[in-house]
Coordinates of N, CA and C in Angstrom, one line a residue:
M190 N 3.8 -28.1 8.0 CA 4.0 -26.7 7.5 C 2.5 -25.7 7.6
A191 N 3.0 -24.6 7.7 CA 1.4 -23.8 7.8 C 1.0 -23.7 6.5
E192 N -0.3 -23.6 6.6 CA -0.8 -23.2 5.1 C -0.6 -21.9 4.5
A193 N -0.3 -22.1 3.1 CA 0.3 -21.2 2.2 C -0.6 -19.8 2.5
G194 N -0.4 -18.8 2.5 CA -1.2 -17.4 1.9 C -0.7 -16.9 1.3
A195 N -1.3 -15.6 0.6 CA -0.8 -15.0 -0.4 C 0.7 -14.5 0.0
G196 N 1.4 -14.9 -1.3 CA 3.2 -14.6 -0.6 C 3.8 -15.0 0.0
Q197 N 3.1 -16.2 0.4 CA 3.9 -17.4 1.5 C 4.6 -18.3 0.7
A198 N 5.9 -18.7 1.0 CA 6.6 -19.4 -0.1 C 6.1 -20.8 0.6
L199 N 6.1 -21.7 -0.1 CA 5.7 -23.5 -0.4 C 6.5 -23.9 0.0
A200 N 6.6 -25.1 0.9 CA 7.7 -26.0 1.5 C 7.6 -27.4 0.9
P201 N 7.7 -27.8 -0.2 CA 7.9 -29.3 -0.6 C 9.2 -29.9 0.0
R202 N 8.9 -31.2 0.4 CA 9.9 -31.8 1.1 C 10.1 -33.1 0.1
L203 N 11.2 -33.7 0.2 CA 11.6 -35.0 -0.3 C 11.2 -35.8 0.4
A204 N 10.4 -36.8 0.1 CA 9.4 -37.9 0.5 C 10.6 -39.0 1.0
T205 N 9.9 -39.5 1.9 CA 10.8 -40.7 2.6 C 9.8 -41.9 2.6
P206 N 10.5 -43.1 2.9 CA 9.4 -44.2 2.8 C 8.4 -44.0 3.6
A207 N 8.4 -43.3 5.1 CA 7.3 -43.4 5.5 C 6.1 -42.8 4.8
D208 N 6.3 -41.7 3.9 CA 5.5 -41.1 3.0 C 4.4 -42.1 2.3
A209 N 5.1 -43.4 2.0 CA 4.5 -44.0 1.0 C 2.9 -44.6 0.8
G210 N 2.5 -44.6 2.0 CA 1.0 -44.9 2.5 C 0.5 -43.4 1.9
E211 N 0.7 -42.5 2.2 CA -0.2 -41.2 1.8 C 0.1 -41.0 0.4
I212 N 1.3 -41.3 -0.1 CA 1.2 -40.9 -1.7 C 0.3 -42.1 -2.4
A213 N 0.5 -43.4 -1.8 CA -0.6 -44.3 -2.6 C -2.1 -44.2 -2.1
R214 N -2.4 -43.4 -1.2 CA -3.8 -42.9 -1.0 C -4.3 -41.8 -2.0
L215 N -3.2 -41.0 -1.9 CA -3.7 -39.5 -3.0 C -3.6 -40.6 -4.4
R216 N -2.9 -41.1 -4.8 CA -3.2 -41.8 -6.1 C -4.4 -42.4 -6.0
S217 N -4.8 -43.3 -5.3 CA -5.8 -44.2 -5.2 C -7.1 -43.4 -5.5
E218 N -7.1 -42.1 -4.6 CA -8.4 -41.4 -4.6 C -8.5 -40.6 -5.6
L219 N -7.4 -40.2 -6.3 CA -7.4 -38.8 -7.0 C -7.0 -38.9 -8.4
I220 N -6.4 -39.7 -8.5 CA -5.7 -40.4 -10.2 C -6.2 -41.4 -10.8
L221 N -6.6 -42.8 -10.2 CA -6.7 -43.7 -10.7 C -8.8 -43.8 -10.9
S222 N -8.6 -44.5 -11.9 CA -10.4 -44.5 -12.3 C -11.2 -45.0 -11.4
E223 N -10.3 -45.7 -10.8 CA -11.5 -46.9 -9.5 C -10.4 -46.9 -8.4
R224 N -10.9 -46.6 -7.2 CA -10.0 -46.6 -6.0 C -9.7 -48.0 -5.5
L225 N -8.4 -48.1 -5.1 CA -7.8 -49.4 -4.8 C -8.3 -49.8 -3.3
D226 N -8.6 -51.0 -3.5 CA -9.0 -51.7 -2.0 C -7.7 -51.5 -1.1
E227 N -8.2 -52.3 0.1 CA -7.1 -52.1 1.1 C -6.0 -52.9 0.9
H228 N -6.2 -54.1 0.0 CA -4.9 -55.3 -0.1 C -4.2 -54.2 -1.2
W229 N -4.9 -54.0 -2.0 CA -3.9 -53.2 -3.2 C -3.1 -51.9 -2.2
L230 N -3.8 -51.2 -1.9 CA -3.1 -50.2 -1.1 C -2.0 -50.6 -0.4
A231 N -2.4 -51.7 0.5 CA -1.2 -52.3 1.2 C 0.0 -52.3 0.4
L232 N -0.3 -53.0 -0.7 CA 0.7 -53.5 -1.6 C 1.3 -52.2 -2.1
C233 N 0.9 -51.3 -2.9 CA 1.6 -50.1 -3.2 C 2.0 -49.4 -2.1
R234 N 1.7 -49.3 -0.9 CA 2.7 -48.8 0.0 C 3.9 -49.3 0.3
E235 N 3.8 -50.7 0.5 CA 4.7 -51.5 0.6 C 6.0 -51.6 -0.6
Q236 N 5.4 -51.8 -1.6 CA 6.5 -51.5 -3.0 C 7.1 -49.9 -3.0
L237 N 6.0 -49.0 -2.7 CA 6.6 -47.4 -2.9 C 7.7 -47.4 -1.8
A238 N 7.5 -47.9 -0.4 CA 8.4 -47.3 0.5 C 9.9 -47.9 0.5
A239 N 9.7 -49.4 -0.4 CA 10.9 -49.8 -0.4 C 11.7 -49.2 -2.0
R240 N 11.3 -48.6 -2.6 CA 11.5 -47.7 -4.3 C 11.7 -46.3 -3.6
L241 N 11.4 -45.7 -2.1 CA 11.9 -44.2 -1.9 C 13.2 -44.5 -1.2
V242 N 13.6 -45.6 -0.7 CA 14.9 -45.6 -0.3 C 16.4 -45.0 -1.1
P243 N 16.9 -44.4 -0.4 CA 18.5 -44.1 -1.3 C 18.7 -45.2 -2.0
G244 N 19.0 -44.9 -3.7 CA 19.5 -46.0 -4.3 C 18.3 -46.7 -4.8
G245 N 17.1 -46.4 -4.5 CA 16.0 -46.7 -5.1 C 15.2 -45.8 -6.1
D246 N 14.6 -46.4 -7.1 CA 14.3 -45.8 -8.4 C 12.9 -44.7 -8.3
A247 N 12.4 -44.6 -7.0 CA 11.4 -43.7 -7.0 C 11.9 -42.5 -6.3
R248 N 11.4 -41.2 -6.9 CA 11.4 -39.8 -6.1 C 10.4 -39.2 -6.1
A249 N 10.3 -38.6 -4.8 CA 8.9 -37.7 -4.9 C 9.0 -36.6 -3.6
Y250 N 8.4 -35.5 -4.1 CA 7.9 -34.4 -3.2 C 6.7 -34.4 -2.6
V251 N 6.7 -34.0 -1.6 CA 5.2 -33.9 -0.8 C 5.4 -32.5 0.0
V252 N 3.9 -32.0 0.1 CA 3.6 -30.9 0.9 C 2.7 -31.5 2.2
D253 N 3.3 -31.1 3.0 CA 2.4 -31.7 4.1 C 1.2 -30.7 4.5
A254 N -0.1 -31.4 4.7 CA -1.0 -30.9 5.4 C -1.3 -30.4 6.9
P255 N -1.7 -29.0 7.0 CA -1.6 -28.7 8.0 C -2.0 -29.5 9.3
A256 N -3.2 -30.0 8.9 CA -4.0 -31.1 10.2 C -3.5 -32.4 10.1
G257 N -2.1 -32.6 9.2 CA -1.5 -33.9 9.3 C -1.8 -34.7 8.1
G258 N -1.3 -35.7 7.2 CA -1.2 -36.3 6.0 C -0.6 -35.7 5.0
L259 N -0.9 -35.5 4.0 CA -0.3 -34.8 2.7 C -1.3 -34.2 2.1
A260 N -1.0 -32.5 1.6 CA -1.8 -32.0 0.9 C -1.7 -32.2 -0.6
A261 N -0.3 -32.5 -0.7 CA 0.0 -32.4 -2.5 C 1.4 -33.7 -2.7
C262 N 1.5 -34.1 -3.8 CA 2.6 -35.2 -3.8 C 3.0 -35.0 -5.4
A263 N 4.2 -35.2 -6.0 CA 4.5 -35.5 -7.2 C 5.5 -36.4 -7.1
L264 N 5.4 -37.5 -8.0 CA 6.0 -38.6 -7.8 C 6.6 -39.1 -9.3
G265 N 8.0 -39.5 -9.4 CA 8.6 -39.8 -10.5 C 9.1 -41.3 -10.1
L266 N 9.0 -42.1 -11.5 CA 9.9 -43.1 -11.4 C 11.0 -43.3 -12.3
V267 N 12.2 -43.5 -11.9 CA 13.2 -43.2 -12.7 C 13.8 -44.8 -13.2
Q268 N 14.0 -44.6 -14.7 CA 14.7 -45.9 -15.3 C 15.8 -45.6 -16.2
A269 N 16.4 -47.0 -16.2 CA 17.8 -46.7 -17.3 C 17.1 -46.8 -18.8
V270 N 17.6 -46.0 -19.5 CA 17.3 -46.4 -21.2 C 18.7 -46.1 -21.7
L271 N 18.7 -46.6 -22.8 CA 19.8 -46.4 -24.0 C 20.3 -45.2 -24.1
P272 N 21.5 -44.8 -23.9 CA 21.7 -43.1 -24.0 C 21.5 -43.1 -25.4
A273 N 21.2 -41.4 -25.3 CA 21.5 -40.9 -26.9 C 21.5 -39.5 -26.7
P274 N 21.9 -38.6 -27.7 CA 22.4 -37.4 -27.3 C 21.5 -36.4 -26.9
A275 N 20.2 -36.3 -26.7 CA 19.3 -35.9 -25.8 C 19.3 -36.4 -24.3
Y276 N 19.7 -37.6 -24.0 CA 20.0 -38.1 -22.5 C 21.1 -39.1 -22.4
P277 N 22.3 -38.2 -22.5 CA 23.6 -38.9 -22.8 C 23.7 -39.6 -21.4
K278 N 23.0 -40.0 -20.0 CA 23.4 -40.4 -19.0 C 22.7 -41.6 -18.9
G279 N 21.6 -42.0 -20.1 CA 20.5 -42.9 -20.1 C 19.6 -42.9 -19.1
L280 N 19.1 -41.8 -18.5 CA 18.1 -41.6 -17.4 C 17.0 -41.2 -17.9
A281 N 16.0 -41.6 -17.6 CA 14.5 -41.5 -17.9 C 13.7 -41.1 -16.9
V282 N 12.6 -40.6 -16.4 CA 12.0 -40.8 -15.7 C 10.3 -40.3 -15.9
R283 N 9.5 -41.1 -15.5 CA 7.9 -41.2 -15.8 C 7.3 -40.5 -14.9
I284 N 6.9 -39.3 -14.7 CA 6.1 -38.8 -13.6 C 5.0 -39.7 -13.8
H285 N 4.8 -40.4 -12.8 CA 3.7 -41.4 -12.1 C 2.6 -40.7 -11.5
S286 N 2.7 -39.6 -10.7 CA 1.3 -39.1 -9.9 C 1.7 -37.7 -9.6
V287 N 0.9 -37.1 -9.8 CA 0.7 -35.3 -9.2 C -0.7 -35.5 -8.5
A288 N -0.8 -35.1 -7.4 CA -2.3 -35.0 -6.8 C -1.9 -33.9 -5.9
T289 N -3.3 -33.4 -5.6 CA -3.5 -32.3 -4.5 C -4.8 -32.5 -4.1
E290 N -4.8 -32.7 -2.8 CA -6.2 -33.0 -2.1 C -7.0 -31.8 -2.1
P291 N -8.5 -32.0 -2.7 CA -9.3 -30.9 -3.1 C -9.2 -29.7 -2.2
A292 N -9.2 -30.0 -0.8 CA -9.4 -28.9 0.2 C -8.3 -28.1 0.0
H293 N -7.0 -28.5 -0.6 CA -5.8 -27.5 -0.6 C -5.3 -27.3 -2.0
R294 N -6.3 -27.3 -3.1 CA -6.0 -27.1 -4.4 C -6.0 -25.5 -4.6
R295 N -5.3 -25.1 -5.7 CA -5.5 -23.6 -6.1 C -4.5 -23.1 -5.1
R296 N -3.4 -23.7 -4.5 CA -2.6 -22.8 -3.7 C -1.3 -22.8 -4.2
G297 N -1.1 -23.8 -5.4 CA 0.2 -23.8 -5.8 C 1.0 -25.0 -5.4
F298 N 0.2 -25.9 -4.5 CA 0.9 -27.0 -4.1 C 1.7 -28.1 -4.6
A299 N 0.9 -28.3 -6.1 CA 1.1 -29.2 -7.1 C 2.6 -28.9 -7.7
R300 N 2.3 -27.6 -8.0 CA 3.2 -26.8 -8.9 C 4.5 -26.6 -8.0
A301 N 4.5 -26.6 -6.7 CA 6.0 -26.6 -6.0 C 6.2 -28.0 -6.0
A302 N 5.6 -28.7 -5.6 CA 6.1 -30.4 -5.3 C 6.6 -30.6 -7.0
L303 N 5.8 -30.6 -8.0 CA 6.5 -31.0 -8.9 C 7.7 -30.2 -9.5
S304 N 8.0 -28.9 -9.1 CA 9.0 -28.0 -9.6 C 10.2 -28.8 -8.8
A305 N 9.8 -29.0 -7.5 CA 10.8 -29.4 -6.6 C 11.5 -30.9 -7.0
L306 N 10.3 -31.6 -7.6 CA 10.9 -32.8 -8.1 C 11.8 -32.9 -9.6
L307 N 11.4 -31.9 -10.3 CA 12.0 -31.5 -11.4 C 13.8 -31.3 -11.1
T308 N 13.5 -30.3 -10.3 CA 15.1 -29.9 -9.9 C 16.0 -31.0 -9.5
H309 N 15.3 -31.8 -8.5 CA 16.1 -32.7 -8.1 C 17.0 -34.2 -8.9
L310 N 15.4 -34.2 -10.2 CA 15.6 -35.2 -11.3 C 17.1 -34.7 -11.9
E311 N 16.9 -33.2 -12.3 CA 17.9 -32.6 -13.3 C 19.2 -32.9 -12.6
E312 N 19.3 -32.7 -11.1 CA 20.6 -32.4 -10.5 C 21.2 -34.1 -10.7
E313 N 20.3 -35.0 -10.8 CA 20.8 -36.7 -11.0 C 21.1 -36.7 -12.0
G314 N 20.9 -36.0 -13.5 CA 21.2 -36.2 -14.6 C 20.3 -36.4 -15.5
V315 N 19.1 -36.6 -15.0 CA 17.7 -37.1 -15.9 C 17.3 -35.8 -16.9
T316 N 17.3 -36.5 -18.1 CA 16.9 -35.4 -19.3 C 15.9 -35.8 -20.1
L317 N 15.1 -37.1 -19.7 CA 14.2 -37.6 -20.3 C 13.1 -37.8 -19.5
Y318 N 11.9 -36.8 -19.8 CA 10.8 -36.9 -18.8 C 9.7 -37.0 -19.9
E319 N 8.9 -38.0 -19.1 CA 7.5 -38.5 -19.8 C 6.3 -38.2 -18.5
L320 N 5.1 -37.9 -18.8 CA 4.3 -37.9 -17.9 C 2.9 -38.1 -18.8
Y321 N 1.8 -38.7 -18.5 CA 0.5 -38.7 -18.6 C -0.5 -38.2 -18.2
A322 N -1.0 -37.1 -18.5 CA -1.9 -36.1 -17.8 C -3.6 -36.6 -18.1
H323 N -4.3 -36.8 -16.9 CA -5.6 -37.2 -16.9 C -6.4 -36.2 -17.3
G324 N -7.0 -35.8 -18.6 CA -8.2 -34.7 -18.6 C -7.0 -33.4 -19.0
E325 N -7.8 -32.4 -19.5 CA -7.0 -30.9 -19.7 C -6.6 -30.3 -18.8
G326 N -7.0 -30.6 -17.6 CA -7.2 -29.9 -16.2 C -5.8 -29.4 -15.8
S327 N -4.6 -30.2 -16.0 CA -3.1 -30.1 -15.7 C -2.6 -29.7 -16.7
A328 N -2.9 -29.6 -17.8 CA -2.2 -29.4 -18.9 C -1.4 -27.9 -18.8
P329 N -2.0 -27.0 -18.6 CA -1.2 -25.6 -18.3 C -0.1 -25.7 -17.4
L330 N -0.2 -26.5 -16.3 CA 0.7 -26.6 -15.2 C 1.8 -27.3 -16.1
Y331 N 1.7 -28.6 -16.7 CA 2.7 -29.2 -17.1 C 3.2 -28.5 -18.3
A332 N 2.6 -27.6 -19.0 CA 3.0 -27.2 -20.2 C 4.2 -25.7 -19.8
S333 N 3.4 -25.2 -18.7 CA 4.4 -24.2 -17.9 C 5.7 -24.6 -17.3
L334 N 5.7 -26.1 -17.0 CA 7.1 -26.5 -16.6 C 7.7 -27.2 -17.6
G335 N 7.6 -26.8 -19.0 CA 8.3 -27.5 -20.0 C 8.0 -28.4 -20.6
F336 N 6.8 -29.2 -20.3 CA 6.5 -30.3 -20.8 C 5.5 -29.7 -22.2
A337 N 5.5 -30.8 -23.4 CA 5.0 -30.5 -24.7 C 4.3 -31.5 -25.2
R338 N 3.2 -31.7 -25.6 CA 2.6 -32.6 -26.5 C 3.5 -33.0 -27.6
D339 N 3.4 -34.5 -27.9 CA 4.6 -34.9 -28.7 C 3.2 -35.5 -29.6
P340 N 3.4 -34.8 -30.9 CA 2.4 -35.5 -31.9 C 3.0 -37.1 -32.8
A341 N 4.1 -37.1 -32.1 CA 4.9 -38.3 -33.1 C 4.5 -39.5 -32.3
L342 N 4.3 -39.3 -31.0 CA 4.1 -40.4 -30.1 C 2.5 -41.0 -29.9
M343 N 2.5 -42.2 -29.8 CA 1.0 -42.4 -29.6 C 0.9 -43.6 -28.5
R344 N 0.0 -43.5 -27.6 CA 0.3 -44.0 -26.3 C -0.6 -45.3 -26.5
M345 N -0.4 -46.6 -26.1 CA -1.1 -47.7 -26.5 C -0.7 -48.7 -24.9
T346 N -1.5 -49.2 -24.7 CA -1.6 -50.0 -23.4 C -1.8 -51.7 -23.6
R347 N -1.5 -52.4 -23.1 CA -1.7 -54.1 -23.0 C -1.5 -54.0 -21.6
V348 N -2.7 -54.6 -21.1 CA -2.9 -55.1 -20.0 C -3.3 -56.7 -19.7
T349 N -2.3 -57.5 -19.5 CA -2.3 -59.0 -19.4 C -3.6 -59.2 -17.8
A350 N -4.5 -60.0 -18.0 CA -5.6 -60.1 -17.0 C -4.7 -61.6 -16.5
R351 N -4.8 -61.4 -15.0 CA -4.1 -62.4 -14.4 C -5.4 -63.1 -13.2
T352 N -5.3 -64.2 -12.7 CA -6.1 -64.5 -12.2 C -6.1 -64.5 -10.5
G353 N -6.9 -64.4 -9.7 CA -6.7 -63.8 -8.4 C -6.2 -62.5 -8.2
T354 N -6.0 -61.7 -7.2 CA -5.7 -60.5 -6.6 C -4.4 -60.4 -6.2
Q355 N -3.6 -61.5 -6.3 CA -2.2 -61.3 -5.6 C -1.5 -60.8 -6.7
A356 N -0.4 -60.1 -6.6 CA 0.5 -59.5 -7.5 C 2.0 -60.4 -7.1
S357 N 2.4 -60.7 -8.4 CA 3.7 -61.7 -8.5 C 4.8 -60.9 -8.5

């Protein structure tokens, strides 16, 4: 894809299993508080590739960087939930990663990738969307795409420490 200039359309594309390594790298370098080592990057790459296949639970849109690799990505993980009037098909998605390489920021790549992902998910019947933004920097983007803070929700996490570095 050529680099987008003023007025030039962005061209996000549906990610394939071959993009899993770059998506995992962007997540590691730009989203996580601590970068993953090569073992964990390989594990993420392998698992994400298996989930990006048709029928898998991962959907992603990416923007290719002109010099190779990815300039940006938006990744969602679809899950089945019990249906309710607001989500009658019982499909929900957690927007897991939205990231743009620093050299490609301020060009609309994240917006283009996330917008394409949301359109794709809507076409699949997903009506419940969750995302966790890191910091306030992306809040205006997410708000412009229809996301709103929910004061009724409290995010709590519990991580059980396991010995060793192997995932089970």
